[in-house]
Each structure stands twice: as structure tokens, then as C-alpha cells.
Tab-separated table of N, CA and C in Angstrom:
chain	number	residue	atom	x	y	z
A	9	SER	N	24.401	-122.008	12.895
A	9	SER	CA	24.327	-120.903	13.827
A	9	SER	C	22.891	-120.416	13.908
A	10	SER	N	22.629	-119.633	14.930
A	10	SER	CA	21.299	-119.053	15.084
A	10	SER	C	21.438	-117.609	15.533
A	11	CYS	N	20.380	-116.867	15.361
A	11	CYS	CA	20.380	-115.463	15.737
A	11	CYS	C	19.621	-115.323	17.053
A	12	VAL	N	20.303	-114.828	18.088
A	12	VAL	CA	19.704	-114.656	19.408
A	12	VAL	C	19.925	-113.215	19.847
A	13	LEU	N	18.832	-112.476	20.028
A	13	LEU	CA	18.904	-111.074	20.447
A	13	LEU	C	19.856	-110.261	19.572
A	14	GLY	N	19.781	-110.487	18.259
A	14	GLY	CA	20.605	-109.743	17.320
A	14	GLY	C	22.046	-110.198	17.234
A	15	MET	N	22.361	-111.359	17.820
A	15	MET	CA	23.729	-111.876	17.776
A	15	MET	C	23.714	-113.258	17.154
A	16	CYS	N	24.661	-113.521	16.258
A	16	CYS	CA	24.785	-114.855	15.685
A	16	CYS	C	25.567	-115.716	16.665
A	17	VAL	N	24.999	-116.859	17.005
A	17	VAL	CA	25.599	-117.748	17.991
A	17	VAL	C	25.858	-119.088	17.325
A	18	CYS	N	27.088	-119.581	17.436
A	18	CYS	CA	27.423	-120.891	16.888
A	18	CYS	C	26.714	-121.974	17.693
A	19	ALA	N	26.336	-123.053	17.021
A	19	ALA	CA	25.674	-124.178	17.676
A	19	ALA	C	26.632	-124.878	18.631
A	20	GLU	N	26.075	-125.642	19.566
A	20	GLU	CA	26.886	-126.386	20.525
A	20	GLU	C	27.856	-127.306	19.784
A	21	GLY	N	29.087	-127.361	20.250
A	21	GLY	CA	30.107	-128.190	19.618
A	21	GLY	C	30.828	-127.509	18.475
A	22	THR	N	30.476	-126.237	18.221
A	22	THR	CA	31.154	-125.470	17.175
A	22	THR	C	31.551	-124.119	17.735
A	23	GLN	N	32.445	-123.460	17.021
A	23	GLN	CA	32.818	-122.089	17.358
A	23	GLN	C	33.367	-121.422	16.122
A	24	THR	N	33.545	-120.102	16.178
A	24	THR	CA	34.011	-119.377	15.001
A	24	THR	C	35.447	-119.744	14.684
A	25	ASP	N	35.772	-119.691	13.397
A	25	ASP	CA	37.123	-120.019	12.956
A	25	ASP	C	37.978	-118.784	12.736
A	26	GLY	N	37.522	-117.627	13.131
A	26	GLY	CA	38.254	-116.389	12.909
A	26	GLY	C	37.786	-115.665	11.663
A	27	ASN	N	37.038	-116.356	10.806
A	27	ASN	CA	36.469	-115.757	9.601
A	27	ASN	C	34.956	-115.688	9.703
A	28	MET	N	34.442	-115.716	10.922
A	28	MET	CA	33.013	-115.636	11.206
A	28	MET	C	32.235	-116.815	10.628
A	29	VAL	N	32.866	-117.982	10.577
A	29	VAL	CA	32.216	-119.208	10.134
A	29	VAL	C	32.241	-120.185	11.294
A	30	CYS	N	31.101	-120.810	11.599
A	30	CYS	CA	31.054	-121.792	12.687
A	30	CYS	C	31.649	-123.108	12.194
A	31	ARG	N	32.618	-123.620	12.924
A	31	ARG	CA	33.297	-124.876	12.586
A	31	ARG	C	33.281	-125.783	13.811
A	32	PRO	N	33.374	-127.105	13.600
A	32	PRO	CA	33.423	-128.014	14.754
A	32	PRO	C	34.624	-127.710	15.638
A	33	THR	N	34.441	-127.836	16.941
A	33	THR	CA	35.529	-127.650	17.892
A	33	THR	C	36.502	-128.814	17.752
A	34	ILE	N	37.795	-128.513	17.757
A	34	ILE	CA	38.828	-129.534	17.611
A	34	ILE	C	39.063	-130.238	18.942
A	35	ASP	N	39.111	-131.556	18.914
A	35	ASP	CA	39.478	-132.344	20.090
A	35	ASP	C	40.958	-132.665	19.952
A	36	ILE	N	41.783	-132.032	20.785
A	36	ILE	CA	43.238	-132.184	20.684
A	36	ILE	C	43.667	-133.641	20.788
A	37	SER	N	42.916	-134.467	21.506
A	37	SER	CA	43.313	-135.865	21.668
A	37	SER	C	43.092	-136.676	20.398
A	38	SER	N	42.300	-136.158	19.464
A	38	SER	CA	42.031	-136.922	18.250
A	38	SER	C	42.470	-136.211	16.973
A	39	CYS	N	43.145	-135.072	17.081
A	39	CYS	CA	43.562	-134.382	15.864
A	39	CYS	C	44.741	-135.114	15.232
A	40	SER	N	44.905	-134.929	13.945
A	40	SER	CA	45.987	-135.591	13.226
A	40	SER	C	47.298	-134.839	13.415
A	41	LYS	N	48.321	-135.554	13.802
A	41	LYS	CA	49.659	-134.981	13.926
A	41	LYS	C	50.452	-135.161	12.627
A	42	SER	N	50.022	-136.106	11.795
A	42	SER	CA	50.750	-136.412	10.567
A	42	SER	C	50.527	-135.336	9.513
A	43	THR	N	51.637	-134.797	9.001
A	43	THR	CA	51.546	-133.781	7.955
A	43	THR	C	51.444	-134.408	6.570
A	44	GLY	N	51.760	-135.691	6.487
A	44	GLY	CA	51.800	-136.353	5.193
A	44	GLY	C	53.168	-136.232	4.541
A	45	GLY	N	54.064	-135.479	5.170
A	45	GLY	CA	55.406	-135.295	4.626
A	45	GLY	C	56.398	-136.298	5.194
A	46	THR	N	57.493	-136.467	4.465
A	46	THR	CA	58.565	-137.344	4.931
A	46	THR	C	59.862	-136.555	5.031
A	47	CYS	N	60.811	-137.125	5.731
A	47	CYS	CA	62.113	-136.477	5.912
A	47	CYS	C	63.215	-137.515	5.724
A	48	LYS	N	63.099	-138.283	4.643
A	48	LYS	CA	64.063	-139.348	4.359
A	48	LYS	C	65.411	-138.792	3.928
A	49	THR	N	65.393	-137.711	3.149
A	49	THR	CA	66.649	-137.152	2.646
A	49	THR	C	66.918	-135.739	3.140
A	50	THR	N	65.881	-135.044	3.598
A	50	THR	CA	66.033	-133.686	4.128
A	50	THR	C	65.168	-133.555	5.379
A	51	ASP	N	65.365	-132.466	6.110
A	51	ASP	CA	64.493	-132.180	7.246
A	51	ASP	C	63.087	-131.868	6.737
A	52	CYS	N	62.137	-131.807	7.648
A	52	CYS	CA	60.773	-131.403	7.283
A	52	CYS	C	60.834	-129.976	6.740
A	53	PHE	N	60.091	-129.716	5.684
A	53	PHE	CA	60.090	-128.383	5.092
A	53	PHE	C	59.587	-127.355	6.094
A	54	ASP	N	60.197	-126.174	6.071
A	54	ASP	CA	59.817	-125.090	6.981
A	54	ASP	C	58.350	-124.700	6.840
A	55	TRP	N	57.807	-124.800	5.622
A	55	TRP	CA	56.423	-124.368	5.419
A	55	TRP	C	55.430	-125.240	6.176
A	56	ARG	N	55.886	-126.402	6.672
A	56	ARG	CA	54.990	-127.255	7.467
A	56	ARG	C	54.787	-126.702	8.873
A	57	GLY	N	55.584	-125.717	9.266
A	57	GLY	CA	55.425	-125.118	10.593
A	57	GLY	C	56.110	-125.941	11.668
A	58	ALA	N	55.446	-126.083	12.806
A	58	ALA	CA	56.019	-126.748	13.984
A	58	ALA	C	56.003	-128.265	13.820
A	59	ALA	N	56.831	-128.755	12.892
A	59	ALA	CA	56.909	-130.193	12.619
A	59	ALA	C	58.300	-130.711	12.946
A	60	GLN	N	58.345	-131.987	13.283
A	60	GLN	CA	59.629	-132.627	13.556
A	60	GLN	C	59.697	-133.958	12.820
A	61	CYS	N	60.916	-134.416	12.590
A	61	CYS	CA	61.154	-135.674	11.899
A	61	CYS	C	61.215	-136.803	12.926
A	62	THR	N	60.413	-137.835	12.717
A	62	THR	CA	60.400	-138.977	13.629
A	62	THR	C	61.484	-139.978	13.222
A	63	PRO	N	61.807	-140.939	14.085
A	63	PRO	CA	62.774	-141.978	13.705
A	63	PRO	C	62.346	-142.755	12.459
A	64	SER	N	61.034	-142.803	12.189
A	64	SER	CA	60.561	-143.500	10.985
A	64	SER	C	60.508	-142.567	9.772
A	65	LYS	N	61.139	-141.383	9.922
A	65	LYS	CA	61.289	-140.415	8.826
A	65	LYS	C	59.964	-139.828	8.334
A	66	GLN	N	59.033	-139.616	9.268
A	66	GLN	CA	57.760	-138.965	8.973
A	66	GLN	C	57.756	-137.588	9.625
A	67	CYS	N	57.181	-136.599	8.959
A	67	CYS	CA	57.050	-135.262	9.535
A	67	CYS	C	55.742	-135.201	10.316
A	68	VAL	N	55.848	-134.970	11.624
A	68	VAL	CA	54.666	-134.888	12.486
A	68	VAL	C	54.691	-133.574	13.252
A	69	CYS	N	53.508	-133.110	13.617
A	69	CYS	CA	53.385	-131.857	14.359
A	69	CYS	C	53.829	-132.032	15.807
A	70	ASN	N	54.411	-130.979	16.353
A	70	ASN	CA	54.808	-130.956	17.763
A	70	ASN	C	53.571	-130.969	18.655
A	71	ASP	N	53.778	-131.216	19.948
A	71	ASP	CA	52.684	-131.176	20.915
A	71	ASP	C	52.008	-129.810	20.882
A	72	GLY	N	50.687	-129.801	20.979
A	72	GLY	CA	49.920	-128.560	20.950
A	72	GLY	C	49.579	-128.100	19.543
A	73	PHE	N	49.984	-128.883	18.540
A	73	PHE	CA	49.728	-128.555	17.144
A	73	PHE	C	49.039	-129.724	16.461
A	74	CYS	N	48.241	-129.414	15.446
A	74	CYS	CA	47.565	-130.422	14.631
A	74	CYS	C	47.810	-130.080	13.168
A	75	ALA	N	47.854	-131.107	12.328
A	75	ALA	CA	48.030	-130.878	10.895
A	75	ALA	C	46.696	-130.473	10.282
A	76	ASP	N	46.729	-129.409	9.466
A	76	ASP	CA	45.509	-129.030	8.758
A	76	ASP	C	45.415	-129.836	7.468
A	77	SER	N	44.431	-129.562	6.646
A	77	SER	CA	44.198	-130.349	5.434
A	77	SER	C	45.291	-130.191	4.388
A	78	THR	N	46.165	-129.188	4.545
A	78	THR	CA	47.256	-128.987	3.587
A	78	THR	C	48.592	-129.487	4.120
A	79	GLY	N	48.599	-130.105	5.316
A	79	GLY	CA	49.832	-130.636	5.881
A	79	GLY	C	50.648	-129.621	6.649
A	80	VAL	N	50.032	-128.503	7.010
A	80	VAL	CA	50.704	-127.474	7.801
A	80	VAL	C	50.304	-127.653	9.261
A	81	CYS	N	51.284	-127.592	10.160
A	81	CYS	CA	51.006	-127.696	11.595
A	81	CYS	C	50.477	-126.361	12.098
A	82	ARG	N	49.321	-126.404	12.698
A	82	ARG	CA	48.688	-125.207	13.248
A	82	ARG	C	48.443	-125.432	14.732
A	83	SER	N	48.560	-124.360	15.509
A	83	SER	CA	48.262	-124.499	16.932
A	83	SER	C	46.779	-124.815	17.069
A	84	VAL	N	46.439	-125.526	18.108
A	84	VAL	CA	45.050	-125.902	18.320
A	84	VAL	C	44.167	-124.667	18.351
A	85	SER	N	44.641	-123.582	18.958
A	85	SER	CA	43.822	-122.369	19.016
A	85	SER	C	43.577	-121.797	17.623
A	86	GLN	N	44.521	-121.954	16.689
A	86	GLN	CA	44.303	-121.489	15.317
A	86	GLN	C	43.231	-122.320	14.630
A	87	LEU	N	43.249	-123.613	14.863
A	87	LEU	CA	42.288	-124.490	14.210
A	87	LEU	C	40.894	-124.340	14.795
A	88	GLU	N	40.809	-124.136	16.097
A	88	GLU	CA	39.513	-123.996	16.747
A	88	GLU	C	38.895	-122.638	16.479
A	89	GLY	N	39.718	-121.619	16.423
A	89	GLY	CA	39.212	-120.258	16.331
A	89	GLY	C	39.043	-119.721	17.739
A	90	THR	N	39.623	-118.582	17.994
A	90	THR	CA	39.581	-118.037	19.341
A	90	THR	C	38.799	-116.736	19.418
A	91	VAL	N	38.146	-116.345	18.339
A	91	VAL	CA	37.375	-115.107	18.346
A	91	VAL	C	36.121	-115.315	19.178
A	92	SER	N	35.917	-114.459	20.164
A	92	SER	CA	34.724	-114.620	20.989
A	92	SER	C	33.650	-113.599	20.644
A	93	LEU	N	34.032	-112.425	20.194
A	93	LEU	CA	33.038	-111.409	19.850
A	93	LEU	C	33.662	-110.443	18.862
A	94	THR	N	33.099	-110.346	17.679
A	94	THR	CA	33.631	-109.471	16.649
A	94	THR	C	32.483	-108.794	15.916
A	95	VAL	N	32.595	-107.508	15.688
A	95	VAL	CA	31.569	-106.781	14.943
A	95	VAL	C	31.738	-107.087	13.461
A	96	VAL	N	30.645	-107.395	12.799
A	96	VAL	CA	30.666	-107.619	11.361
A	96	VAL	C	29.711	-106.628	10.715
A	97	ASP	N	29.753	-106.535	9.402
A	97	ASP	CA	28.908	-105.594	8.670
A	97	ASP	C	27.454	-106.040	8.751
A	98	SER	N	26.644	-105.296	9.471
A	98	SER	CA	25.248	-105.686	9.665
A	98	SER	C	24.436	-105.591	8.375
A	99	ALA	N	24.946	-104.888	7.376
A	99	ALA	CA	24.229	-104.804	6.104
A	99	ALA	C	24.232	-106.148	5.388
A	100	ASP	N	25.242	-106.974	5.666
A	100	ASP	CA	25.356	-108.272	5.013
A	100	ASP	C	24.772	-109.401	5.845
A	101	SER	N	24.252	-109.110	7.018
A	101	SER	CA	23.811	-110.175	7.903
A	101	SER	C	22.583	-109.753	8.694
A	102	ALA	N	21.719	-110.713	8.963
A	102	ALA	CA	20.572	-110.444	9.828
A	102	ALA	C	21.028	-110.318	11.270
A	103	CYS	N	22.203	-110.827	11.552
A	103	CYS	CA	22.768	-110.767	12.905
A	103	CYS	C	23.980	-109.850	12.873
A	104	PRO	N	23.929	-108.669	13.496
A	104	PRO	CA	25.037	-107.720	13.403
A	104	PRO	C	26.280	-108.112	14.190
A	105	LEU	N	26.164	-108.999	15.152
A	105	LEU	CA	27.318	-109.398	15.950
A	105	LEU	C	27.420	-110.910	16.009
A	106	TRP	N	28.644	-111.386	16.185
A	106	TRP	CA	28.884	-112.826	16.334
A	106	TRP	C	29.337	-113.101	17.746
A	107	GLN	N	28.929	-114.220	18.264
A	107	GLN	CA	29.346	-114.606	19.606
A	107	GLN	C	29.508	-116.115	19.651
A	108	VAL	N	30.567	-116.562	20.294
A	108	VAL	CA	30.762	-117.996	20.476
A	108	VAL	C	29.880	-118.451	21.615
A	109	ALA	N	29.117	-119.512	21.388
A	109	ALA	CA	28.220	-120.028	22.431
A	109	ALA	C	29.007	-120.759	23.498
């Protein structure tokens, strides 16, 4: 990120993750749908979120969702971060405001 006119701006190809950290933008066409879970003897666990059992007994995320690193299905907007402008404590930062570029 960089500081522009007193605002922290994420670099091109990144945006805030909701915790004021710049992360790469998710490409929905290439995100992982596989949760790593199986449903051979039971349905997909509820904690996986919006997952369904495939005919090959794998738990995969529904359309519009991607598996995070813990195997939980998250909406693309959750993974990308949708915060566009949020005030943060300027005492902890040289840039008092964050903005998605």
C-alpha cells in the first residue's frame, strides 16, 4: 500500500480484506471450490458453510463461494473484502484513512 494525500491506498490488484490489510483480489474463475472434506458417510459438516456433496462424495462450495485455507466456503465478497473507506486510528498509522484503489 501507499499513502496518498493522507490516505492509505492498496496497490493495483489488491484491496482491503476488512481488517485494513491489502490482499490480492480474488478471481472467481480460479478460486478453489474444494473444501478438502468428504461426505462418504455423512453430509458435509455445517461448519464448512455453503458446501454440497458431489456424486464423487467430495464437499465443494456452491456457486459464488470459494474455499478458504481452512476449508470453509466463503462468499467471494468476504474473501475479497468489500470495505471501501474506513476510518482507522491515526495514532497508529501515518495514513489516517484507508481507501481501496
